[in-house]
XYZ file of C-alpha atoms in Angstrom:
516
model
C 187.099 71.311 76.262
C 189.002 68.378 77.745
C 188.643 65.172 75.882
C 188.977 61.903 77.770
C 191.147 59.470 75.765
C 190.036 55.940 76.358
C 191.306 52.489 75.143
C 187.813 51.427 74.089
C 188.762 51.080 70.538
C 191.011 48.013 71.437
C 189.563 44.613 71.465
C 187.822 43.934 74.717
C 189.700 41.206 76.525
C 187.939 37.949 77.461
C 186.403 38.470 80.937
C 187.451 36.081 83.710
C 184.807 33.714 84.984
C 183.633 34.699 88.368
C 183.633 32.020 91.114
C 179.878 32.208 91.714
C 179.322 30.746 88.290
C 180.280 27.330 89.667
C 177.504 27.374 92.217
C 174.158 25.764 91.513
C 172.469 29.204 91.091
C 175.352 30.399 89.003
C 175.123 27.329 86.618
C 171.461 28.132 86.198
C 172.172 31.725 85.289
C 174.982 30.929 82.828
C 172.682 30.930 79.694
C 171.321 34.275 80.800
C 174.776 35.697 81.420
C 175.874 34.370 78.068
C 172.840 35.976 76.293
C 173.579 39.268 77.993
C 177.126 39.395 76.966
C 176.642 38.095 73.459
C 173.382 39.801 72.432
C 173.222 42.904 74.548
C 176.756 44.173 75.404
C 178.365 43.189 72.257
C 175.750 45.314 70.410
C 176.866 48.542 72.257
C 179.404 50.933 70.611
C 181.299 51.397 73.885
C 183.833 53.771 72.120
C 181.180 56.127 70.775
C 179.168 56.214 74.028
C 182.270 57.098 76.079
C 183.367 59.739 73.650
C 179.910 61.316 73.802
C 179.505 61.240 77.579
C 183.019 62.419 78.050
C 182.791 65.245 75.690
C 179.744 66.625 77.393
C 181.080 66.279 80.977
C 183.439 69.240 80.938
C 182.946 72.924 81.738
C 182.400 75.262 78.900
C 181.134 78.900 78.268
C 178.022 77.381 76.738
C 177.432 74.982 79.666
C 177.777 77.833 82.189
C 175.549 80.171 80.125
C 172.881 77.488 79.904
C 173.111 76.714 83.597
C 172.491 80.406 84.467
C 169.559 80.756 81.994
C 167.971 77.637 83.309
C 168.411 78.692 86.964
C 166.954 82.132 86.214
C 163.894 80.618 84.432
C 163.415 78.156 87.277
C 163.565 80.790 90.077
C 161.155 83.097 88.232
C 158.799 80.338 87.546
C 158.938 79.252 91.261
C 158.341 82.923 92.478
C 155.514 83.207 90.173
C 154.291 79.691 91.084
C 154.064 78.706 87.447
C 154.646 75.004 86.854
C 154.894 75.579 83.062
C 157.882 77.918 83.459
C 159.601 75.603 85.953
C 159.327 72.731 83.383
C 160.856 75.082 80.789
C 163.875 75.483 83.090
C 164.183 71.694 83.368
C 164.366 71.277 79.665
C 167.294 73.745 79.349
C 169.355 72.458 82.202
C 172.625 70.719 81.138
C 173.389 69.554 84.682
C 172.642 66.008 83.756
C 175.645 65.632 81.480
C 178.441 65.998 84.152
C 176.542 63.894 86.656
C 176.171 61.075 84.204
C 179.721 61.503 83.227
C 180.746 61.286 86.845
C 178.792 57.880 86.896
C 180.627 56.438 83.857
C 183.921 57.647 85.286
C 183.347 55.815 88.528
C 182.464 52.646 86.626
C 185.590 52.818 84.441
C 187.852 53.885 87.252
C 189.143 56.959 85.362
C 190.123 59.511 88.032
C 190.943 62.282 85.534
C 187.568 61.988 83.871
C 185.907 62.007 87.412
C 187.716 65.109 88.416
C 186.623 66.885 85.219
C 182.966 65.912 85.733
C 183.050 66.873 89.433
C 184.624 70.229 88.721
C 181.995 70.910 85.969
C 179.169 69.900 88.363
C 180.700 72.159 91.184
C 181.045 75.111 88.874
C 177.512 74.702 87.425
C 176.002 74.349 91.003
C 177.760 77.497 92.305
C 176.880 79.561 89.202
C 173.075 78.465 89.532
C 172.914 79.176 93.192
C 174.560 82.698 93.032
C 172.528 83.627 89.914
C 169.308 82.633 91.559
C 170.250 84.383 94.686
C 170.949 87.632 92.776
C 167.526 87.427 90.999
C 165.649 87.006 94.356
C 167.647 89.841 96.033
C 166.390 92.315 93.325
C 162.978 90.849 93.038
C 160.031 92.408 94.865
C 158.436 88.904 95.181
C 160.196 86.877 97.953
C 157.511 84.903 99.585
C 157.686 81.067 99.816
C 155.350 79.762 96.984
C 154.067 76.234 96.741
C 156.634 75.649 93.938
C 159.401 76.452 96.404
C 157.948 74.673 99.374
C 157.536 71.471 97.130
C 161.366 71.233 97.008
C 162.047 71.668 100.735
C 161.094 68.210 102.104
C 162.806 65.274 100.166
C 161.529 61.887 100.825
C 162.119 58.263 99.642
C 159.860 58.893 96.551
C 162.324 61.555 95.369
C 165.171 59.051 95.657
C 163.138 56.510 93.600
C 162.286 59.092 90.977
C 165.945 60.033 90.619
C 166.877 56.329 90.398
C 164.414 55.372 87.803
C 165.234 58.524 85.823
C 168.838 57.898 85.875
C 168.498 54.349 84.786
C 166.350 55.484 81.859
C 168.777 58.257 80.960
C 171.881 55.969 81.144
C 170.104 53.359 79.002
C 169.068 56.105 76.488
C 172.805 57.214 76.186
C 174.186 53.659 75.925
C 171.575 52.523 73.370
C 171.745 55.671 71.429
C 168.257 56.977 72.184
C 169.113 60.374 73.556
C 165.667 61.799 72.745
C 164.561 60.218 75.985
C 166.934 62.433 78.017
C 164.404 65.299 77.757
C 161.758 63.297 79.806
C 164.568 62.153 82.219
C 165.607 65.863 82.857
C 162.098 66.803 83.729
C 161.663 63.718 85.938
C 164.837 64.230 87.999
C 164.303 67.948 88.313
C 167.834 69.029 89.206
C 167.450 72.669 88.489
C 164.298 73.670 90.672
C 165.888 72.333 93.921
C 169.157 74.213 93.040
C 167.036 77.357 92.369
C 165.368 76.783 95.740
C 168.824 76.669 97.383
C 169.553 80.065 95.842
C 166.296 81.468 97.235
C 167.053 80.166 100.687
C 170.528 81.786 100.562
C 169.127 85.147 99.348
C 166.419 85.367 101.937
C 168.401 83.706 104.789
C 165.696 81.053 104.929
C 167.798 78.183 106.157
C 164.812 75.757 106.306
C 164.291 76.167 102.494
C 168.085 76.176 101.911
C 168.696 72.971 103.830
C 165.729 71.113 102.492
C 166.276 72.029 98.910
C 170.112 71.233 99.166
C 169.263 67.811 100.624
C 166.894 67.194 97.614
C 169.604 68.365 95.054
C 172.229 66.101 96.812
C 169.857 63.172 96.771
C 169.227 63.612 93.091
C 172.716 64.021 91.805
C 174.054 61.277 94.033
C 171.339 58.870 93.023
C 171.784 59.711 89.360
C 175.660 59.304 89.353
C 175.594 56.049 91.137
C 172.765 54.666 88.983
C 174.845 55.579 85.962
C 177.688 53.723 87.464
C 175.601 50.668 87.811
C 174.243 50.837 84.201
C 177.739 51.298 82.917
C 179.007 48.200 84.789
C 176.141 46.152 83.612
C 176.755 47.034 79.974
C 180.389 46.013 80.333
C 182.186 49.296 79.859
C 185.834 48.690 80.240
C 187.304 49.439 83.693
C 190.720 49.954 85.058
C 189.631 48.778 88.539
C 190.768 45.502 89.901
C 188.379 42.869 91.114
C 189.031 44.031 94.709
C 188.409 47.664 93.780
C 185.274 46.783 91.962
C 183.967 44.779 95.021
C 184.672 47.818 97.275
C 182.888 50.006 94.760
C 179.831 47.906 94.815
C 179.777 47.866 98.642
C 180.152 51.699 98.627
C 177.317 52.392 96.228
C 175.124 49.987 98.393
C 176.044 51.834 101.524
C 175.408 55.334 99.973
C 171.868 54.147 98.746
C 171.124 52.839 102.241
C 172.415 55.972 103.813
C 170.177 58.076 101.616
C 167.158 55.822 101.893
C 166.964 55.758 105.728
C 166.382 59.451 106.401
C 164.317 59.846 103.333
C 162.200 56.826 104.397
C 161.602 58.482 107.741
C 160.690 61.771 105.887
C 158.172 59.812 103.712
C 156.686 58.331 106.890
C 156.190 61.772 108.315
C 154.658 63.042 105.201
C 152.237 60.067 105.100
C 151.397 60.547 108.692
C 150.551 64.167 108.174
C 148.415 63.461 105.006
C 146.476 60.750 106.954
C 146.112 63.000 109.935
C 144.888 65.805 107.672
C 142.093 63.488 106.417
C 141.255 62.540 109.933
C 140.907 66.238 110.993
C 138.681 67.110 108.069
C 136.545 64.085 108.664
C 136.301 64.887 112.403
C 135.302 68.535 111.690
C 132.715 67.411 108.974
C 131.122 64.976 111.483
C 130.284 67.897 113.822
C 128.141 69.818 111.217
C 125.242 68.918 108.945
C 125.770 66.790 105.863
C 125.487 69.909 103.687
C 128.331 71.643 105.479
C 131.627 72.243 103.667
C 135.108 72.306 105.339
C 137.724 74.614 103.825
C 141.139 76.120 104.629
C 142.127 73.538 107.158
C 145.604 74.388 108.656
C 147.494 72.232 111.105
C 150.623 73.285 112.990
C 152.410 70.126 113.775
C 155.271 71.875 115.572
C 153.062 73.895 117.975
C 152.418 72.650 121.528
C 149.453 72.181 121.994
C 148.701 71.151 118.384
C 146.908 73.948 116.657
C 144.143 73.334 114.144
C 142.111 75.961 112.300
C 139.504 75.613 109.567
C 136.596 77.466 107.967
C 133.221 75.624 107.696
C 130.381 76.809 105.467
C 127.294 75.481 107.270
C 123.553 75.919 107.011
C 123.322 75.595 110.762
C 125.841 77.000 113.482
C 127.184 74.540 116.070
C 128.083 76.623 119.020
C 129.978 73.759 120.847
C 131.960 72.669 117.655
C 135.320 73.810 118.945
C 135.151 71.906 122.278
C 133.570 68.843 120.675
C 136.216 68.564 117.844
C 138.930 69.324 120.453
C 137.867 66.371 122.730
C 137.605 63.915 119.748
C 140.931 64.942 118.227
C 142.873 64.711 121.592
C 141.556 61.103 122.019
C 142.755 60.357 118.483
C 146.223 62.023 118.585
C 146.823 61.487 122.246
C 148.176 65.008 122.757
C 146.759 68.525 123.703
C 144.965 70.238 120.849
C 143.684 73.729 120.266
C 140.825 74.086 117.810
C 139.602 77.269 116.103
C 136.619 76.798 113.645
C 135.299 79.840 111.671
C 131.707 79.091 110.889
C 130.067 80.917 107.941
C 126.304 80.638 107.524
C 125.079 79.486 104.108
C 121.742 78.602 102.665
C 120.418 74.979 102.782
C 120.142 74.847 99.003
C 122.261 72.297 97.237
C 125.475 73.845 96.280
C 125.253 76.803 98.715
C 128.396 75.744 100.627
C 130.322 75.220 97.355
C 129.173 78.580 96.027
C 130.126 80.381 99.316
C 133.537 78.599 99.186
C 134.055 79.818 95.641
C 133.147 83.374 96.559
C 135.635 83.252 99.505
C 138.296 81.792 97.316
C 137.798 84.547 94.903
C 138.114 87.151 97.645
C 141.261 85.510 98.828
C 142.772 85.509 95.320
C 141.911 89.234 94.964
C 143.451 89.827 98.311
C 146.598 87.982 97.239
C 146.750 89.997 93.982
C 146.369 93.174 96.048
C 149.304 92.157 98.219
C 151.459 91.410 95.337
C 150.585 94.912 93.975
C 151.537 96.523 97.206
C 154.848 94.544 97.402
C 155.717 95.840 93.914
C 154.775 99.379 94.936
C 156.895 99.152 98.074
C 159.863 97.807 95.993
C 159.462 100.616 93.468
C 159.131 103.319 96.002
C 162.098 102.027 98.040
C 164.272 101.874 94.865
C 163.227 105.461 93.771
C 163.823 106.863 97.152
C 167.111 105.046 97.667
C 166.197 103.413 100.990
C 165.408 99.817 102.144
C 161.942 98.396 101.804
C 161.437 98.571 105.554
C 161.561 102.423 105.287
C 158.314 102.565 103.409
C 155.233 103.066 105.539
C 151.933 101.523 104.069
C 148.516 102.382 105.440
C 146.338 99.711 103.932
C 143.187 101.118 105.485
C 143.666 104.609 104.025
C 145.433 103.156 100.901
C 148.470 105.485 101.476
C 152.126 104.916 101.194
C 154.897 107.273 102.628
C 158.602 107.207 102.213
C 161.433 109.583 103.415
C 163.933 109.761 100.543
C 167.676 109.943 100.937
C 169.962 112.344 99.060
C 170.761 111.539 95.509
C 173.553 113.434 93.656
C 172.199 115.675 90.943
C 168.508 115.188 91.668
C 166.453 118.381 92.144
C 163.212 118.867 93.851
C 161.475 118.814 90.500
C 163.071 115.479 89.913
C 161.714 114.112 93.040
C 158.213 115.387 92.251
C 158.338 113.617 88.876
C 159.398 110.379 90.467
C 156.530 110.535 92.915
C 154.124 111.028 90.048
C 155.437 108.095 88.112
C 154.913 105.737 91.091
C 151.510 107.369 91.840
C 150.400 106.726 88.340
C 151.079 103.166 88.627
C 148.965 102.726 91.675
C 145.434 103.978 91.040
C 143.397 104.423 94.077
C 146.518 105.010 96.285
C 148.032 108.073 97.684
C 151.764 108.113 97.308
C 153.900 110.551 99.367
C 157.582 110.880 98.677
C 159.215 113.178 101.033
C 162.297 114.734 99.435
C 165.510 115.739 101.051
C 166.055 119.266 102.211
C 167.163 120.774 98.863
C 167.299 124.405 97.720
C 164.030 125.714 96.507
C 163.767 127.061 92.946
C 163.668 130.792 92.178
C 160.476 132.115 90.453
C 161.300 133.872 87.329
C 158.954 136.702 85.997
C 158.290 138.241 82.546
C 156.140 141.320 82.135
C 155.267 141.245 85.900
C 154.003 137.720 85.679
C 155.594 134.233 86.299
C 156.914 132.821 82.969
C 156.529 129.106 82.243
C 159.739 128.134 84.297
C 158.320 130.270 87.025
C 154.958 128.493 87.090
C 156.728 125.085 87.265
C 158.870 126.566 90.101
C 155.654 127.573 92.003
C 154.275 124.022 91.615
C 157.493 122.566 92.940
C 157.613 124.967 95.935
C 154.015 124.130 96.869
C 154.712 120.352 96.561
C 157.956 120.403 98.436
C 156.368 122.583 101.308
C 153.461 120.207 101.612
C 155.697 117.137 101.604
C 158.147 118.692 104.219
C 155.384 120.397 106.140
C 157.485 123.566 106.265
C 156.948 127.200 105.412
C 159.129 129.263 102.918
C 160.533 132.841 102.736
C 159.990 134.877 99.573
C 162.269 137.698 98.739
C 161.190 140.125 96.055
C 159.508 143.452 95.141
C 156.919 144.930 92.896
C 153.163 144.035 92.257
C 154.198 140.656 90.855
C 155.663 139.783 94.132
C 152.415 140.189 95.948
C 150.513 138.282 93.307
C 152.868 135.330 93.497
C 152.705 135.238 97.315
C 148.810 135.240 97.089
C 148.916 132.392 94.707
C 151.275 130.280 96.746
C 148.993 130.808 99.809
C 146.164 129.551 97.733
C 148.116 126.398 97.074
C 148.477 125.870 100.905
C 151.932 127.226 101.300
C 152.788 128.972 104.541
C 155.164 131.835 103.728
C 156.853 134.980 104.729
C 157.454 137.984 102.506
C 160.749 139.976 102.680
C 162.086 142.847 100.431
C 164.894 141.968 98.121
C 165.730 140.502 94.893
C 164.949 141.985 91.416
C 161.809 142.766 89.599
C 162.223 139.755 87.276
C 163.013 137.239 89.910
C 161.677 136.062 93.170
C 164.146 134.205 95.488
C 162.708 131.416 97.770
C 164.215 129.587 100.686
C 163.053 127.378 103.528
C 161.972 129.046 106.689
C 164.409 128.421 109.595
C 163.663 125.212 111.433
C 162.367 125.551 114.964
C 165.158 125.020 117.566
């Protein structure tokens, strides 16, 4: 680990008096300035702080390992939509250290330190994105959950959260109260946006990728520049000239403004959509009796005309609700609107609408759980068959899944049958059909004129393979056992042809010639 050597141990030179001190406002602030330097700055162990921050700013095996573990936990928590798991990832993430280090390096003008911090940040960022993308690629769950969607639309509040958190974190480091850094790591949430970037990359969802990357850049720039400000305020020694310091101040101000303007517009859009959502719900509610309940309101702001759908639990139907709500909302939003209201009749008793909504929510929750189960089944079937998930056919109405397997070296028909049984056992109530490749059929071995144990297994495999391939077979043998085996296979539904040949202890089996 590189160690940044600084001259902080030397006596801090007397600071020149800035020109603004001679102005009326400056003279009024002189006592405050003197108190700050004498009572606050002089009480800070600059050497120890610099050594600690610099020592944690470099790349190390532990740093990369913790980055990857934090990223893995974050993306799993987001795919499972579990806030508790995502918080755990924030607690592990060491990304804060190189970002704070970059801020202190900027304040002190130490280019070597700045390069080390930026390198550590870049390596950690790339490792986190690639690791999360790998997890998403092998995961059967790839839907955009609320935890992922929450990291795709940064706004001005995100910048303020990062700003306040960085100020608190820098203060904790400077004043020797590092315990606070845990809360700061949670507040700034560096790792979840980075995990969402990996999700967007793995699924080629560039909306998620771009939004999450914008949030991550907003967070780390705000943290670094805020740390620079705190380091300057606390008098950390700098190699910058007065002119360079002035340019740095202007640069920090410009970056904050450049970040704040688009984020402010984003916040305005979010506020507009939130207000408009309330307007839509109120407008729909006013078109139904007081005991009605509005649920599942969906607004597609990008559609033209504006598309609005909702479910209303009402004791009394309103046949003209769609047109009535459409006219009122078109006047309010001053744009064409399409309204689709699903009305569900409930009793007039108190709480009937709420009870019906609860039943509907439970049904939707059950449906979502079923979809997750189907997704897992499709993923396992595709993996077992060695084909993409798109090759798995799912019939939800009849609860049936079918896949055509590819050739896998060394795997026999009996092996394919066992794989199908394993998947089928994990999906009760479903019919799983794995169609094996065209492999040689096993011979049926006999002992004392009857199939032995291996022969019985071979008969089961032949019956299964013939059913899955929907083909007949040809049996070659002789003797009384030959006829009894053929009868038993026909009873299992196998279409077969008997030919003379083979031995009395073995019946050869092959596929019938395919039709030309």
